[in-house]
PDB file of C-alpha atoms in Angstrom:
ATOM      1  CA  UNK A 214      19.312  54.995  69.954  1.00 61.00           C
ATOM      2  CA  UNK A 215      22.015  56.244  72.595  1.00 67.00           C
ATOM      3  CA  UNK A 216      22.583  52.141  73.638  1.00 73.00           C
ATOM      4  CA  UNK A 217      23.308  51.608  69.856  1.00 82.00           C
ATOM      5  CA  UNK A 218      25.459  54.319  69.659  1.00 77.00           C
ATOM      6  CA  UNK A 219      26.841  53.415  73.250  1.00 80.00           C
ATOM      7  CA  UNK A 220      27.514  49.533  72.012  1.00 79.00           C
ATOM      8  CA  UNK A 221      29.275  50.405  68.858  1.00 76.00           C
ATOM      9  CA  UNK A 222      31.809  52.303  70.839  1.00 74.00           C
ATOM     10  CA  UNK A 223      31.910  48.938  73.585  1.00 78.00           C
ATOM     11  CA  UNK A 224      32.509  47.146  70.430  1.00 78.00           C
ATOM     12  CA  UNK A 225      35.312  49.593  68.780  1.00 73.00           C
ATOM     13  CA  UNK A 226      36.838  50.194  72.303  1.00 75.00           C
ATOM     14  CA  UNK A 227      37.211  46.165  72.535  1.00 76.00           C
ATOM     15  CA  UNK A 228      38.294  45.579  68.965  1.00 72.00           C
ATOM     16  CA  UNK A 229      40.912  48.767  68.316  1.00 72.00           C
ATOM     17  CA  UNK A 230      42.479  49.153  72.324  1.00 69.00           C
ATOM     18  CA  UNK A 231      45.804  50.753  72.018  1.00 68.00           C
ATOM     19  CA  UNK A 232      47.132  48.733  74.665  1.00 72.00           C
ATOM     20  CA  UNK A 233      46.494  45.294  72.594  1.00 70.00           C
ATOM     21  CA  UNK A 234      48.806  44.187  69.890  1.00 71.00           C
ATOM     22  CA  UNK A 235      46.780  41.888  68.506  1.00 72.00           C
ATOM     23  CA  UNK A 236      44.490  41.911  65.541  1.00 74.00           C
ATOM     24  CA  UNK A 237      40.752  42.602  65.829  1.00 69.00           C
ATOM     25  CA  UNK A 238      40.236  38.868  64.691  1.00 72.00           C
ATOM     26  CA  UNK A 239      42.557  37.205  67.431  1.00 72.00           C
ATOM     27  CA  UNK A 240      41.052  39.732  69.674  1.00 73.00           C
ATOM     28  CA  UNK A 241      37.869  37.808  69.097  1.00 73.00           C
ATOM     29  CA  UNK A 242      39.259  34.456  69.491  1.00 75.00           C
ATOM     30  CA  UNK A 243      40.436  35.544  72.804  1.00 75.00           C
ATOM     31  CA  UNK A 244      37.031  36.707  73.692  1.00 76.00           C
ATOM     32  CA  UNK A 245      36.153  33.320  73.399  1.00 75.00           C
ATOM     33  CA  UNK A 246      32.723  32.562  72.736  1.00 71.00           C
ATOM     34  CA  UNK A 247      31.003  34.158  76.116  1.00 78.00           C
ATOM     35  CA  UNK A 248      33.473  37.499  75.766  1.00 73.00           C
ATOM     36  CA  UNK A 249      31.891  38.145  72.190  1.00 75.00           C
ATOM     37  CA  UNK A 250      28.505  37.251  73.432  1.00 71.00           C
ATOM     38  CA  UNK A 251      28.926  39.700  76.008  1.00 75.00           C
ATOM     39  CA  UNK A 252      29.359  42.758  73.900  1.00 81.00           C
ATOM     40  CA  UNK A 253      26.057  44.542  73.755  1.00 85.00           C
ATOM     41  CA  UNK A 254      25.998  45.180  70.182  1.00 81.00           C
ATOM     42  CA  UNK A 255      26.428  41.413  69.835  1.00 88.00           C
ATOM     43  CA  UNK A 256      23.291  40.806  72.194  1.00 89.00           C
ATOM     44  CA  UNK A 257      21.556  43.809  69.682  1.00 91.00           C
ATOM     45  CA  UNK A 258      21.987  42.164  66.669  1.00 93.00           C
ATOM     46  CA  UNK A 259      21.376  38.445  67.858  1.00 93.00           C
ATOM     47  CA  UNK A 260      17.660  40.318  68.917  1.00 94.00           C
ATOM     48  CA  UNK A 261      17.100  42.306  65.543  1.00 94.00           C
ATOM     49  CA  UNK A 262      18.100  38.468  63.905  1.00 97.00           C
ATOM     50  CA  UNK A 263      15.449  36.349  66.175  1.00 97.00           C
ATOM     51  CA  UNK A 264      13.648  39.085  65.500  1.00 96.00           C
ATOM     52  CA  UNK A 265      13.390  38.873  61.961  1.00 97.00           C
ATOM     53  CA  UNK A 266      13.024  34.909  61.783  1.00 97.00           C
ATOM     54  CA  UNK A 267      10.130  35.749  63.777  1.00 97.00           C
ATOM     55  CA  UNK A 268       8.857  37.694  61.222  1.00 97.00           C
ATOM     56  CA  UNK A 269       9.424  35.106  58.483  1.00 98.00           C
ATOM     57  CA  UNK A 270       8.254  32.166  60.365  1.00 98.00           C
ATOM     58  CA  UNK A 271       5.053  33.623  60.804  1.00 98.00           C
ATOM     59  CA  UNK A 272       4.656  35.149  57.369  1.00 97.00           C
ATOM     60  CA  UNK A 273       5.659  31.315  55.386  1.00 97.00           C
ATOM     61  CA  UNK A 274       2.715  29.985  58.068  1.00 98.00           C
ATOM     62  CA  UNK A 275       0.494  32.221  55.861  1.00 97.00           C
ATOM     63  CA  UNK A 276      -0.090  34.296  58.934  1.00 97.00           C
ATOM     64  CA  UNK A 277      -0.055  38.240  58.428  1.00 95.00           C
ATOM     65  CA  UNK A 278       2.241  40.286  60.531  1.00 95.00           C
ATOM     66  CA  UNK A 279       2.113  44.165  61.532  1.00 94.00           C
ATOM     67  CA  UNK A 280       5.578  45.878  62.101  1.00 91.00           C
ATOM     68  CA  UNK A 281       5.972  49.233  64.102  1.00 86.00           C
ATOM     69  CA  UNK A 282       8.068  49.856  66.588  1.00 79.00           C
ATOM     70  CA  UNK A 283       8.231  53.101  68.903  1.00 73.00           C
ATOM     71  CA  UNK A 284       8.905  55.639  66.364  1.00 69.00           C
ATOM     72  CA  UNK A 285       8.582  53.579  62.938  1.00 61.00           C
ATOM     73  CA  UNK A 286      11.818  54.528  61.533  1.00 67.00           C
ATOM     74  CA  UNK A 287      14.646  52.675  63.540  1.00 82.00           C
ATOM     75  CA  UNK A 288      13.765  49.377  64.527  1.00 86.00           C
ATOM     76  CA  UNK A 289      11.052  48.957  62.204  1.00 90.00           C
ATOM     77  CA  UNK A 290      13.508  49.190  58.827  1.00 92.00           C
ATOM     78  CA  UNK A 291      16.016  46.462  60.785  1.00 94.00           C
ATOM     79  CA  UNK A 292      13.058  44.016  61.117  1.00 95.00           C
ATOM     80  CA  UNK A 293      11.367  44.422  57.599  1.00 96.00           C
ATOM     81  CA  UNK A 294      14.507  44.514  55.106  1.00 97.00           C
ATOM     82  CA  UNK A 295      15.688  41.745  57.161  1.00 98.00           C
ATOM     83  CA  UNK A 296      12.783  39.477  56.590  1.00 98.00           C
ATOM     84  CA  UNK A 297      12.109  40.614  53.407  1.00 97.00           C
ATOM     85  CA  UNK A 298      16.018  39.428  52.490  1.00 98.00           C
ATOM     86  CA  UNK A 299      15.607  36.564  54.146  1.00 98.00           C
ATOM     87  CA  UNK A 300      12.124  35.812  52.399  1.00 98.00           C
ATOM     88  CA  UNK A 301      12.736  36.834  49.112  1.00 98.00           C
ATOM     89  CA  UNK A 302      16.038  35.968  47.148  1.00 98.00           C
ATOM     90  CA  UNK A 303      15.536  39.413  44.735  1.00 98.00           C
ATOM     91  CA  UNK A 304      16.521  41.148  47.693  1.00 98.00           C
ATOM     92  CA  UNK A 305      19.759  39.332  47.406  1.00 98.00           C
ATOM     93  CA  UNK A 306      20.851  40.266  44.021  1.00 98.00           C
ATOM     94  CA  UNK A 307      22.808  43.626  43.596  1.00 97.00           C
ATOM     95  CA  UNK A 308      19.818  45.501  42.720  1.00 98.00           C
ATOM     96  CA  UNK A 309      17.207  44.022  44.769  1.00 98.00           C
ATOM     97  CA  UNK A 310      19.143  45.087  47.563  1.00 97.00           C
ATOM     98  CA  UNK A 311      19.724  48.279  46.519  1.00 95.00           C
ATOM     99  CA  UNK A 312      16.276  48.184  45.730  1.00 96.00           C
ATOM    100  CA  UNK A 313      15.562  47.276  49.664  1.00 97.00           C
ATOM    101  CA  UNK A 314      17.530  49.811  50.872  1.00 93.00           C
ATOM    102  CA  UNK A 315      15.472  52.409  48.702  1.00 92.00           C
ATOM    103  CA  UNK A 316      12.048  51.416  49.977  1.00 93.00           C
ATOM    104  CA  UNK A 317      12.554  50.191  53.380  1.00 91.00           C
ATOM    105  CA  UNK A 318      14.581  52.727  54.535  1.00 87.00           C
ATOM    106  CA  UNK A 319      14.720  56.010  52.250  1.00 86.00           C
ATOM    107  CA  UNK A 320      11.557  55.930  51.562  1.00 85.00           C
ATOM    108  CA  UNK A 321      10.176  54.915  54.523  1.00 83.00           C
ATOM    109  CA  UNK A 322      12.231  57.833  56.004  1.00 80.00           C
ATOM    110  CA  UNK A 323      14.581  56.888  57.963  1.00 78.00           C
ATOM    111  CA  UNK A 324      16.304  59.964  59.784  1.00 78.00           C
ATOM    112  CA  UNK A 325      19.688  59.081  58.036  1.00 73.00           C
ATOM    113  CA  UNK A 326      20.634  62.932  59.070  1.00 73.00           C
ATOM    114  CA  UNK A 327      19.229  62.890  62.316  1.00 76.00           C
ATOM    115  CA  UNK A 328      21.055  59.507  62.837  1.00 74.00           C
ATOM    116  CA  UNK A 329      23.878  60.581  61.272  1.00 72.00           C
ATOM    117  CA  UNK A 330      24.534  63.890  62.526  1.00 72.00           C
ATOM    118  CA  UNK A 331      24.603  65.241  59.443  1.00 66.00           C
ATOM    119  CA  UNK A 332      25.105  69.504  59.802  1.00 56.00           C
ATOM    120  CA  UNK A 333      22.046  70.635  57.647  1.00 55.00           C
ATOM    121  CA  UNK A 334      25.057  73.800  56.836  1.00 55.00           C
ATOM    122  CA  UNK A 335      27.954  71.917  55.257  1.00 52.00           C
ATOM    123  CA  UNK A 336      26.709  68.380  55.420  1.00 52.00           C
ATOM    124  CA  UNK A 337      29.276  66.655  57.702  1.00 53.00           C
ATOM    125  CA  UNK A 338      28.809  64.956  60.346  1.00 53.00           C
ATOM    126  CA  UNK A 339      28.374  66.155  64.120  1.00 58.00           C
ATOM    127  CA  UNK A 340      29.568  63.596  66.051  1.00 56.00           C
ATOM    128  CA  UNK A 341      28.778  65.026  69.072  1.00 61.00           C
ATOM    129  CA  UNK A 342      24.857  65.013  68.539  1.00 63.00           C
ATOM    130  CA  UNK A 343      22.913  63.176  71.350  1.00 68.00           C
ATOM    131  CA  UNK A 344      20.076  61.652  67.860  1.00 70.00           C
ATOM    132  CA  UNK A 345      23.420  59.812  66.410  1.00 64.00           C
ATOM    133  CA  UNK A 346      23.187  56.340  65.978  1.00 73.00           C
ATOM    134  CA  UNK A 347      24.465  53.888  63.677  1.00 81.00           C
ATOM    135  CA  UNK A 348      21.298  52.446  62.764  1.00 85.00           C
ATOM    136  CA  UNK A 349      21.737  51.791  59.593  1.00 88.00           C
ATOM    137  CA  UNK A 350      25.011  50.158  60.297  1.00 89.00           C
ATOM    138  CA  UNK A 351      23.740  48.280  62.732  1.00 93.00           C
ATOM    139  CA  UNK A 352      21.081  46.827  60.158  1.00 94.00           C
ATOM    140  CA  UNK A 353      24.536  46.329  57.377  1.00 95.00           C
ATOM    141  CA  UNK A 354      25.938  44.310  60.194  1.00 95.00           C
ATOM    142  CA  UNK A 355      23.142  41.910  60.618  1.00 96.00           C
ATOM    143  CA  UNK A 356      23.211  42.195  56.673  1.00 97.00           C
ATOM    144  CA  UNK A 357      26.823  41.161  57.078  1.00 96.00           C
ATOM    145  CA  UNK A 358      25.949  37.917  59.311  1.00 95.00           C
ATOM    146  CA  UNK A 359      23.763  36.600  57.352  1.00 97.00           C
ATOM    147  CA  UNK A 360      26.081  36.900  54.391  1.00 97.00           C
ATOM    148  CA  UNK A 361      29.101  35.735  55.629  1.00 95.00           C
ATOM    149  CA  UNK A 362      27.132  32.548  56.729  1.00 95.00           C
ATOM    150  CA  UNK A 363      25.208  32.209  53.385  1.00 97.00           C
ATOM    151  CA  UNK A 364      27.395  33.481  50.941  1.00 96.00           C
ATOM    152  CA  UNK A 365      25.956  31.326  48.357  1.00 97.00           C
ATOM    153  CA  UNK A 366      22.636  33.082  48.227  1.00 97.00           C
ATOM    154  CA  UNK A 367      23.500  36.057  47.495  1.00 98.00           C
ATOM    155  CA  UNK A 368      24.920  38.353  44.386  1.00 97.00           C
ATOM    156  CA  UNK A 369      26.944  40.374  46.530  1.00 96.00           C
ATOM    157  CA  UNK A 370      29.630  40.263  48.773  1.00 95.00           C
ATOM    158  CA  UNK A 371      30.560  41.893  52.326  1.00 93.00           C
ATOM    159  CA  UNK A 372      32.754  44.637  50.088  1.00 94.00           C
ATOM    160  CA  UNK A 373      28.923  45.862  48.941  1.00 95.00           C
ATOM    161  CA  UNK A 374      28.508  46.081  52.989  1.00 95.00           C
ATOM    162  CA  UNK A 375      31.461  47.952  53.595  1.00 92.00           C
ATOM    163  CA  UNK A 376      30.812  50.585  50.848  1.00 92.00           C
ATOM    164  CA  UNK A 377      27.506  51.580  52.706  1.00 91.00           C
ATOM    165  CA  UNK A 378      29.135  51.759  55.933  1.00 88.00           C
ATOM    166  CA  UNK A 379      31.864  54.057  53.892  1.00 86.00           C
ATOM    167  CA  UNK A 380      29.364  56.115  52.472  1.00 84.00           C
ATOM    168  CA  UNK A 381      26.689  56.662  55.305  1.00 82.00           C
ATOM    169  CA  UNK A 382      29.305  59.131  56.963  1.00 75.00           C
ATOM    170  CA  UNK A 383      31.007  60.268  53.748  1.00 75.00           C
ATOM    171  CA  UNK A 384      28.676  62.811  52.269  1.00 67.00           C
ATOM    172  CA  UNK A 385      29.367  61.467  48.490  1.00 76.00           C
ATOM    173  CA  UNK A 386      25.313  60.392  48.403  1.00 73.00           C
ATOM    174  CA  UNK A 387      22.412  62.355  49.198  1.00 70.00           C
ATOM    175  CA  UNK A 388      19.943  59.678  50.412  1.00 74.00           C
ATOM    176  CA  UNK A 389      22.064  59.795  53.758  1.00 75.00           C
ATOM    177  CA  UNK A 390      22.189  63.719  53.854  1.00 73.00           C
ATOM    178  CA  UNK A 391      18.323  63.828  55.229  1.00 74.00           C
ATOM    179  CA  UNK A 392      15.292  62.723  57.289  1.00 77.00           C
ATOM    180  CA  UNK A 393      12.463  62.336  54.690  1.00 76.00           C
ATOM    181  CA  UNK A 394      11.532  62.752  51.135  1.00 79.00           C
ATOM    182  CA  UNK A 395      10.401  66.287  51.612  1.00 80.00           C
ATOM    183  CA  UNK A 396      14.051  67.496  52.636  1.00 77.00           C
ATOM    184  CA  UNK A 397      15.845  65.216  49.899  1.00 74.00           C
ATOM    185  CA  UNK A 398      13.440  67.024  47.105  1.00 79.00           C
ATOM    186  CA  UNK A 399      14.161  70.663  48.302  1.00 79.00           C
ATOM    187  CA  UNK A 400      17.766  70.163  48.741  1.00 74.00           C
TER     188      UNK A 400
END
């Protein structure tokens, strides 16, 4: 979680440096292929990807296929929504996504306040706490790849993207307020 949260700042430091003029996007292009590859949240994302081809591969070869990683509720939800979108073209309608989001990562319960830093007291975020990481983004960005390469297959858009990413951190919703089920219920 803290080399998450540490490669999203890499990847803002590179993108938004006061000292460059340009844009974010000809920031890129200057990269250059190798420069982009070598951000870490680049590497992070290309792994959660393989990751969940992997996944799909083995599950259209009729095979079955176990996911848990370490704790169950960070890299677990990255691999199984993204196979599941990939596999199943429900998941890429409005709803079904929605939908997605619901089960595989609500549900499942993912720490969205732990990870967020939400403050149990007013319910805004602590950016200073050492459990934040932008999971969940992280997961909307692969999400985003996969869109922006196949926009054909799916209902939505990237702007569908961008309104999670809004709303993780901007305490409108209260699926991103808490940990589990249990705390969502009481509060």
């Amino acid at each position: 979680i803290h080399f998450v949260r540490q490669s999203l700042i890499q990847l803002r430091c590179t993108l938004l440096d006061p000292t460059q003029r340009d844009s974010p996007e000809n920031i890129i292009k200057n990269l250059g292929v190798e420069g982009v590859l070598s951000l870490d949240w680049i590497t992070m994302l290309s792994k959660i990807l393989s990751g969940a081809e992997r996944v799909v591969r083995a599950v259209i070869e009729g095979e079955s296929v176990l996911i848990h990683c370490s704790d169950g509720w960070d890299r677990t939800p990255q691999l199984t929504s993204t196979a599941q979108l990939l596999l199943d073209s429900y998941y890429r309608t409005i709803k079904g996504f929605n939908i997605l989001i619901e089960k595989e990562w609500v549900s499942i319960g993912h720490k969205f306040g732990t990870r967020c830093g939400i403050n149990d007291d007013d319910q805004r975020p602590n950016y200073f706490d050492k459990q934040r990481s932008p999971i969940f983004v992280q997961w909307l960005d692969c999400v985003h790849q996969i869109v922006s390469q196949h926009e054909d297959k799916f209902e939505f858009k990237v702007d569908l993207l961008a309104f999670f990413v809004h709303h993780v951190d901007s305490s409108r919703f209260g699926d991103f307020f808490y940990d589990c089920e249990k705390d969502r219920e009481e509060n």
